[in-house]
Amino acid sequence: MRIAQLQTHVWDDPDRCLAGAEEVLSALDGQRPDLVCLGEMFACPYETSAFPRLAQPTGGPTWRRLSAMAAEHHVILSAGTVPEVDADGHVYNTAYVFGPDGSQLARFRKMHLFDVDIPGGQRFRESDTLTAGDQVVTFDTGLCRMGVCVCFDCRFPELVRLMALRGAQVILVPAAFNLSTGPAHWELLHRSNALAAQCFVVATSVARDMRASYHAWGHSMVVSPWGQVLAEAAEGPCAQVVDVDLGEVARARQALPTLCARRSDVYDLRELPRG
């Protein structure tokens, strides 16, 4: 499978962001990627006030343009995330995935909201304007089964393990780590999740912009089921293309059968001893 990660610049204009992504993708047509990935909030400034202001419903203009992009280039499109609003006015940090015919394969609403206050670093509260999702999402693509989570979600190994147990061979992680968490944890988390789930992890960031209010780490990355970094971008706008052998998943799981060796008969948190 050939993967293209588009680490794009973010403007306060969804149409401009979409046009930029389309331009980069068009330039890659000759390389014939199977899977194209965008970053978290690739078409919306990463600001709590911007999420409700730019949110659109499923099936809205941004959704339709992303669907058309997947169909025009005949790719599986992991469309980063965009702010989504539902019929009741709830706003979500939502990852859509579209098939090569433009159909929606998956919709995942970020489950763990980024509410942090890092000493000497970033302070941010997604819950000021966002609502948390509550669904684990895996889906079939014709090439393999995939799962998707968003940025802060990847810090919770339970979610990653559930996707692997549902048959995911590739885990998509649109993300926007910052300059505090990025250098400390970006590579560490993606390598450990790939190793624990014995999946490919495709973590795609937006590009860093020091003029913006939020400074993304960048460094979009693909990690193998053996925990090896197969490709890593720098921090600026770029397109990264990498070929992966999906057979590595089965080989890793046969060599180290951690998923089938699980002791689910004793993994019961309700029975933890006191004291």
CSV table of C-alpha atoms in Angstrom, one decimal:
chain,number,residue,atom,x,y,z
A,1,MET,CA,0.0,0.0,0.0
A,2,ARG,CA,1.3,3.4,-0.9
A,3,ILE,CA,0.6,6.1,1.7
A,4,ALA,CA,0.8,9.9,1.1
A,5,GLN,CA,0.8,12.2,4.1
A,6,LEU,CA,0.0,15.8,3.3
A,7,GLN,CA,1.4,18.0,6.1
A,8,THR,CA,-0.3,21.2,5.1
A,9,HIS,CA,-0.5,24.8,6.2
A,10,VAL,CA,-3.6,26.0,8.1
A,11,TRP,CA,-5.4,29.2,7.3
A,12,ASP,CA,-8.5,30.8,8.9
A,13,ASP,CA,-10.4,29.9,5.7
A,14,PRO,CA,-11.6,26.3,5.1
A,15,ASP,CA,-11.8,26.8,1.3
A,16,ARG,CA,-8.2,28.0,1.1
A,17,CYS,CA,-7.1,25.1,3.2
A,18,LEU,CA,-9.0,22.6,1.0
A,19,ALA,CA,-7.6,24.2,-2.2
A,20,GLY,CA,-4.1,23.8,-0.8
A,21,ALA,CA,-4.6,20.2,0.0
A,22,GLU,CA,-6.1,19.6,-3.5
A,23,GLU,CA,-3.2,21.2,-5.1
A,24,VAL,CA,-0.7,19.0,-3.3
A,25,LEU,CA,-2.7,15.9,-4.0
A,26,SER,CA,-2.9,16.7,-7.7
A,27,ALA,CA,0.8,16.9,-7.8
A,28,LEU,CA,1.0,13.4,-6.4
A,29,ASP,CA,-1.3,11.8,-9.0
A,30,GLY,CA,1.7,10.3,-10.9
A,31,GLN,CA,2.8,8.5,-7.8
A,32,ARG,CA,-0.6,6.8,-7.5
A,33,PRO,CA,-1.1,6.7,-3.7
A,34,ASP,CA,-3.7,4.3,-2.3
A,35,LEU,CA,-4.2,6.1,1.0
A,36,VAL,CA,-3.9,9.9,1.5
A,37,CYS,CA,-3.8,11.4,5.0
A,38,LEU,CA,-4.4,14.9,6.3
A,39,GLY,CA,-3.7,16.3,9.8
A,40,GLU,CA,-6.0,17.3,12.7
A,41,MET,CA,-8.0,20.5,12.1
A,42,PHE,CA,-6.2,20.9,8.7
A,43,ALA,CA,-8.9,23.4,7.6
A,44,CYS,CA,-9.5,25.3,10.9
A,45,PRO,CA,-7.2,27.1,13.2
A,46,TYR,CA,-6.6,25.1,16.4
A,47,GLU,CA,-8.4,27.5,18.6
A,48,THR,CA,-11.5,26.7,20.8
A,49,SER,CA,-13.3,29.8,19.5
A,50,ALA,CA,-12.8,28.7,15.9
A,51,PHE,CA,-14.3,25.3,16.3
A,52,PRO,CA,-18.0,26.4,16.6
A,53,ARG,CA,-17.5,29.3,14.2
A,54,LEU,CA,-16.3,27.0,11.4
A,55,ALA,CA,-18.2,23.8,12.2
A,56,GLN,CA,-20.3,22.2,9.5
A,57,PRO,CA,-22.7,19.2,9.5
A,58,THR,CA,-21.9,15.9,8.0
A,59,GLY,CA,-22.8,16.2,4.4
A,60,GLY,CA,-22.0,20.0,4.4
A,61,PRO,CA,-19.8,21.9,1.9
A,62,THR,CA,-16.5,20.7,3.4
A,63,TRP,CA,-17.7,17.1,3.6
A,64,ARG,CA,-18.8,17.2,0.0
A,65,ARG,CA,-15.5,18.7,-1.2
A,66,LEU,CA,-13.5,16.0,0.6
A,67,SER,CA,-15.8,13.3,-0.8
A,68,ALA,CA,-15.2,14.7,-4.3
A,69,MET,CA,-11.5,14.8,-3.7
A,70,ALA,CA,-11.3,11.1,-2.8
A,71,ALA,CA,-13.4,10.2,-5.9
A,72,GLU,CA,-11.5,12.5,-8.3
A,73,HIS,CA,-8.1,11.0,-7.3
A,74,HIS,CA,-9.5,7.5,-6.6
A,75,VAL,CA,-7.9,7.3,-3.2
A,76,ILE,CA,-8.8,6.3,0.3
A,77,LEU,CA,-8.8,9.7,2.0
A,78,SER,CA,-8.2,10.0,5.7
A,79,ALA,CA,-9.4,13.6,5.7
A,80,GLY,CA,-7.7,14.7,8.9
A,81,THR,CA,-10.3,16.3,11.2
A,82,VAL,CA,-12.7,19.1,10.8
A,83,PRO,CA,-15.1,20.7,13.3
A,84,GLU,CA,-18.5,19.0,12.9
A,85,VAL,CA,-21.8,20.3,14.3
A,86,ASP,CA,-24.8,18.0,14.8
A,87,ALA,CA,-28.5,18.7,14.7
A,88,ASP,CA,-28.5,19.6,18.4
A,89,GLY,CA,-25.7,22.1,18.2
A,90,HIS,CA,-23.0,19.9,19.6
A,91,VAL,CA,-19.6,20.5,18.1
A,92,TYR,CA,-17.1,17.6,17.6
A,93,ASN,CA,-13.5,17.2,16.4
A,94,THR,CA,-14.4,14.7,13.7
A,95,ALA,CA,-12.3,12.5,11.5
A,96,TYR,CA,-13.9,11.4,8.2
A,97,VAL,CA,-12.5,8.7,5.9
A,98,PHE,CA,-13.7,8.4,2.3
A,99,GLY,CA,-13.4,5.6,-0.2
A,100,PRO,CA,-12.1,5.9,-3.8
A,101,ASP,CA,-15.7,6.3,-5.0
A,102,GLY,CA,-16.3,9.2,-2.6
A,103,SER,CA,-18.4,7.2,-0.1
A,104,GLN,CA,-17.9,7.8,3.6
A,105,LEU,CA,-16.2,4.8,5.1
A,106,ALA,CA,-15.9,6.1,8.6
A,107,ARG,CA,-16.7,9.0,11.0
A,108,PHE,CA,-14.8,9.2,14.3
A,109,ARG,CA,-15.5,11.9,16.8
A,110,LYS,CA,-12.5,12.6,19.1
A,111,MET,CA,-13.1,10.7,22.3
A,112,HIS,CA,-10.6,12.1,24.7
A,113,LEU,CA,-10.6,15.9,24.7
A,114,PHE,CA,-7.3,17.8,25.1
A,115,ASP,CA,-7.8,19.6,28.4
A,116,VAL,CA,-4.3,20.2,29.7
A,117,ASP,CA,-2.2,22.7,31.6
A,118,ILE,CA,1.5,21.7,31.1
A,119,PRO,CA,3.9,23.6,33.5
A,120,GLY,CA,6.0,25.9,31.3
A,121,GLY,CA,4.1,24.7,28.2
A,122,GLN,CA,0.7,24.6,26.6
A,123,ARG,CA,-2.6,25.3,28.3
A,124,PHE,CA,-5.6,24.3,26.2
A,125,ARG,CA,-9.2,23.2,26.9
A,126,GLU,CA,-11.0,21.6,24.0
A,127,SER,CA,-14.0,20.9,26.2
A,128,ASP,CA,-14.7,24.7,26.3
A,129,THR,CA,-16.4,24.3,22.9
A,130,LEU,CA,-16.2,20.6,21.9
A,131,THR,CA,-18.2,17.5,22.8
A,132,ALA,CA,-16.5,14.1,23.2
A,133,GLY,CA,-17.3,11.2,21.0
A,134,ASP,CA,-18.0,7.8,22.4
A,135,GLN,CA,-17.6,5.2,19.6
A,136,VAL,CA,-14.6,3.0,18.7
A,137,VAL,CA,-14.4,3.0,14.9
A,138,THR,CA,-12.9,0.4,12.6
A,139,PHE,CA,-13.7,-0.1,9.0
A,140,ASP,CA,-12.9,-2.0,5.8
A,141,THR,CA,-11.2,-0.3,2.9
A,142,GLY,CA,-10.8,-3.1,0.3
A,143,LEU,CA,-7.0,-3.2,1.1
A,144,CYS,CA,-7.3,-3.9,4.8
A,145,ARG,CA,-9.2,-3.1,7.9
A,146,MET,CA,-8.3,0.2,9.5
A,147,GLY,CA,-9.0,2.1,12.7
A,148,VAL,CA,-8.9,5.8,13.5
A,149,CYS,CA,-8.4,8.0,16.5
A,150,VAL,CA,-7.4,11.6,16.9
A,151,CYS,CA,-4.3,13.1,18.6
A,152,PHE,CA,-4.8,12.9,22.4
A,153,ASP,CA,-6.8,9.6,21.9
A,154,CYS,CA,-3.5,7.9,21.1
A,155,ARG,CA,-2.4,8.3,24.7
A,156,PHE,CA,-5.0,5.8,25.8
A,157,PRO,CA,-3.8,2.2,25.1
A,158,GLU,CA,-7.2,0.7,25.7
A,159,LEU,CA,-8.6,2.4,22.6
A,160,VAL,CA,-5.6,1.4,20.4
A,161,ARG,CA,-5.9,-2.2,21.6
A,162,LEU,CA,-9.7,-2.3,21.0
A,163,MET,CA,-9.1,-1.3,17.3
A,164,ALA,CA,-6.4,-4.1,17.0
A,165,LEU,CA,-8.8,-6.7,18.5
A,166,ARG,CA,-11.4,-5.6,16.0
A,167,GLY,CA,-9.0,-6.5,13.2
A,168,ALA,CA,-7.4,-3.2,12.4
A,169,GLN,CA,-4.1,-3.5,10.5
A,170,VAL,CA,-3.5,0.2,10.1
A,171,ILE,CA,-4.4,2.8,12.7
A,172,LEU,CA,-4.8,6.4,11.4
A,173,VAL,CA,-3.9,9.2,13.8
A,174,PRO,CA,-4.6,12.7,12.5
A,175,ALA,CA,-2.9,14.8,15.1
A,176,ALA,CA,-1.4,18.2,16.1
A,177,PHE,CA,1.0,17.7,19.0
A,178,ASN,CA,2.5,20.9,20.2
A,179,LEU,CA,6.1,22.1,20.9
A,180,SER,CA,5.9,20.7,24.5
A,181,THR,CA,4.4,17.3,23.8
A,182,GLY,CA,5.8,16.7,20.4
A,183,PRO,CA,9.6,16.4,21.2
A,184,ALA,CA,8.8,14.5,24.3
A,185,HIS,CA,6.1,12.0,23.2
A,186,TRP,CA,5.3,12.0,19.5
A,187,GLU,CA,7.7,9.3,18.3
A,188,LEU,CA,7.5,7.4,21.6
A,189,LEU,CA,3.7,7.1,21.6
A,190,HIS,CA,3.4,6.1,17.9
A,191,ARG,CA,6.1,3.5,18.2
A,192,SER,CA,4.7,2.0,21.4
A,193,ASN,CA,1.2,1.9,20.0
A,194,ALA,CA,2.4,0.2,16.8
A,195,LEU,CA,4.3,-2.3,18.8
A,196,ALA,CA,1.5,-3.1,21.3
A,197,ALA,CA,-1.2,-3.3,18.6
A,198,GLN,CA,1.1,-4.9,16.0
A,199,CYS,CA,-0.3,-2.5,13.4
A,200,PHE,CA,1.0,0.2,11.1
A,201,VAL,CA,0.5,3.6,12.7
A,202,VAL,CA,0.0,6.5,10.3
A,203,ALA,CA,0.3,9.7,12.3
A,204,THR,CA,-0.3,12.8,10.3
A,205,SER,CA,0.2,16.4,11.6
A,206,VAL,CA,-0.5,19.8,10.1
A,207,ALA,CA,2.5,21.9,9.4
A,208,ARG,CA,4.1,24.2,12.0
A,209,ASP,CA,3.3,27.9,11.7
A,210,MET,CA,5.0,30.1,14.4
A,211,ARG,CA,2.7,33.0,13.4
A,212,ALA,CA,-0.3,31.0,14.5
A,213,SER,CA,-1.7,30.9,18.1
A,214,TYR,CA,-1.1,27.1,18.2
A,215,HIS,CA,2.3,25.8,17.2
A,216,ALA,CA,2.0,22.2,15.8
A,217,TRP,CA,5.0,19.8,16.1
A,218,GLY,CA,4.7,18.5,12.5
A,219,HIS,CA,6.9,15.4,11.9
A,220,SER,CA,4.2,13.3,10.3
A,221,MET,CA,5.2,9.7,10.7
A,222,VAL,CA,4.6,6.1,9.6
A,223,VAL,CA,5.6,3.3,12.0
A,224,SER,CA,5.7,-0.5,11.3
A,225,PRO,CA,4.1,-3.3,13.4
A,226,TRP,CA,7.6,-4.0,14.6
A,227,GLY,CA,7.9,-0.4,16.0
A,228,GLN,CA,10.2,0.9,13.4
A,229,VAL,CA,9.9,4.4,12.0
A,230,LEU,CA,9.5,4.0,8.2
A,231,ALA,CA,9.2,7.7,7.4
A,232,GLU,CA,9.2,11.0,9.2
A,233,ALA,CA,8.7,14.5,7.9
A,234,ALA,CA,10.2,17.7,9.2
A,235,GLU,CA,8.0,20.5,10.6
A,236,GLY,CA,7.0,22.5,7.5
A,237,PRO,CA,4.5,22.0,4.7
A,238,CYS,CA,5.4,18.9,2.7
A,239,ALA,CA,4.1,15.7,1.1
A,240,GLN,CA,5.6,12.4,2.3
A,241,VAL,CA,5.1,9.2,0.3
A,242,VAL,CA,5.9,5.8,1.7
A,243,ASP,CA,5.2,2.2,0.6
A,244,VAL,CA,4.3,-0.4,3.3
A,245,ASP,CA,3.9,-4.2,3.1
A,246,LEU,CA,0.7,-5.1,4.8
A,247,GLY,CA,2.0,-8.6,5.2
A,248,GLU,CA,4.2,-7.3,8.0
A,249,VAL,CA,1.2,-7.3,10.3
A,250,ALA,CA,0.7,-11.0,10.0
A,251,ARG,CA,4.4,-11.7,10.3
A,252,ALA,CA,4.7,-9.6,13.4
A,253,ARG,CA,1.7,-11.2,15.1
A,254,GLN,CA,3.1,-14.7,14.3
A,255,ALA,CA,6.5,-13.9,15.5
A,256,LEU,CA,5.3,-12.3,18.8
A,257,PRO,CA,1.8,-13.5,19.4
A,258,THR,CA,0.9,-10.9,22.0
A,259,LEU,CA,-2.7,-10.4,20.9
A,260,CYS,CA,-3.7,-14.1,21.1
A,261,ALA,CA,-1.6,-14.6,24.3
A,262,ARG,CA,-3.6,-12.0,26.2
A,263,ARG,CA,-4.9,-13.3,29.6
A,264,SER,CA,-8.4,-11.8,29.3
A,265,ASP,CA,-9.6,-14.3,31.9
A,266,VAL,CA,-7.7,-12.3,34.6
A,267,TYR,CA,-8.0,-8.8,33.2
A,268,ASP,CA,-11.0,-7.7,35.3
A,269,LEU,CA,-10.5,-4.3,36.9
A,270,ARG,CA,-13.6,-4.9,39.1
A,271,GLU,CA,-11.7,-7.5,41.1
A,272,LEU,CA,-8.6,-5.3,42.0
A,273,PRO,CA,-7.5,-6.0,45.6
A,274,ARG,CA,-7.9,-3.2,48.1
A,275,GLY,CA,-5.0,-1.5,49.7
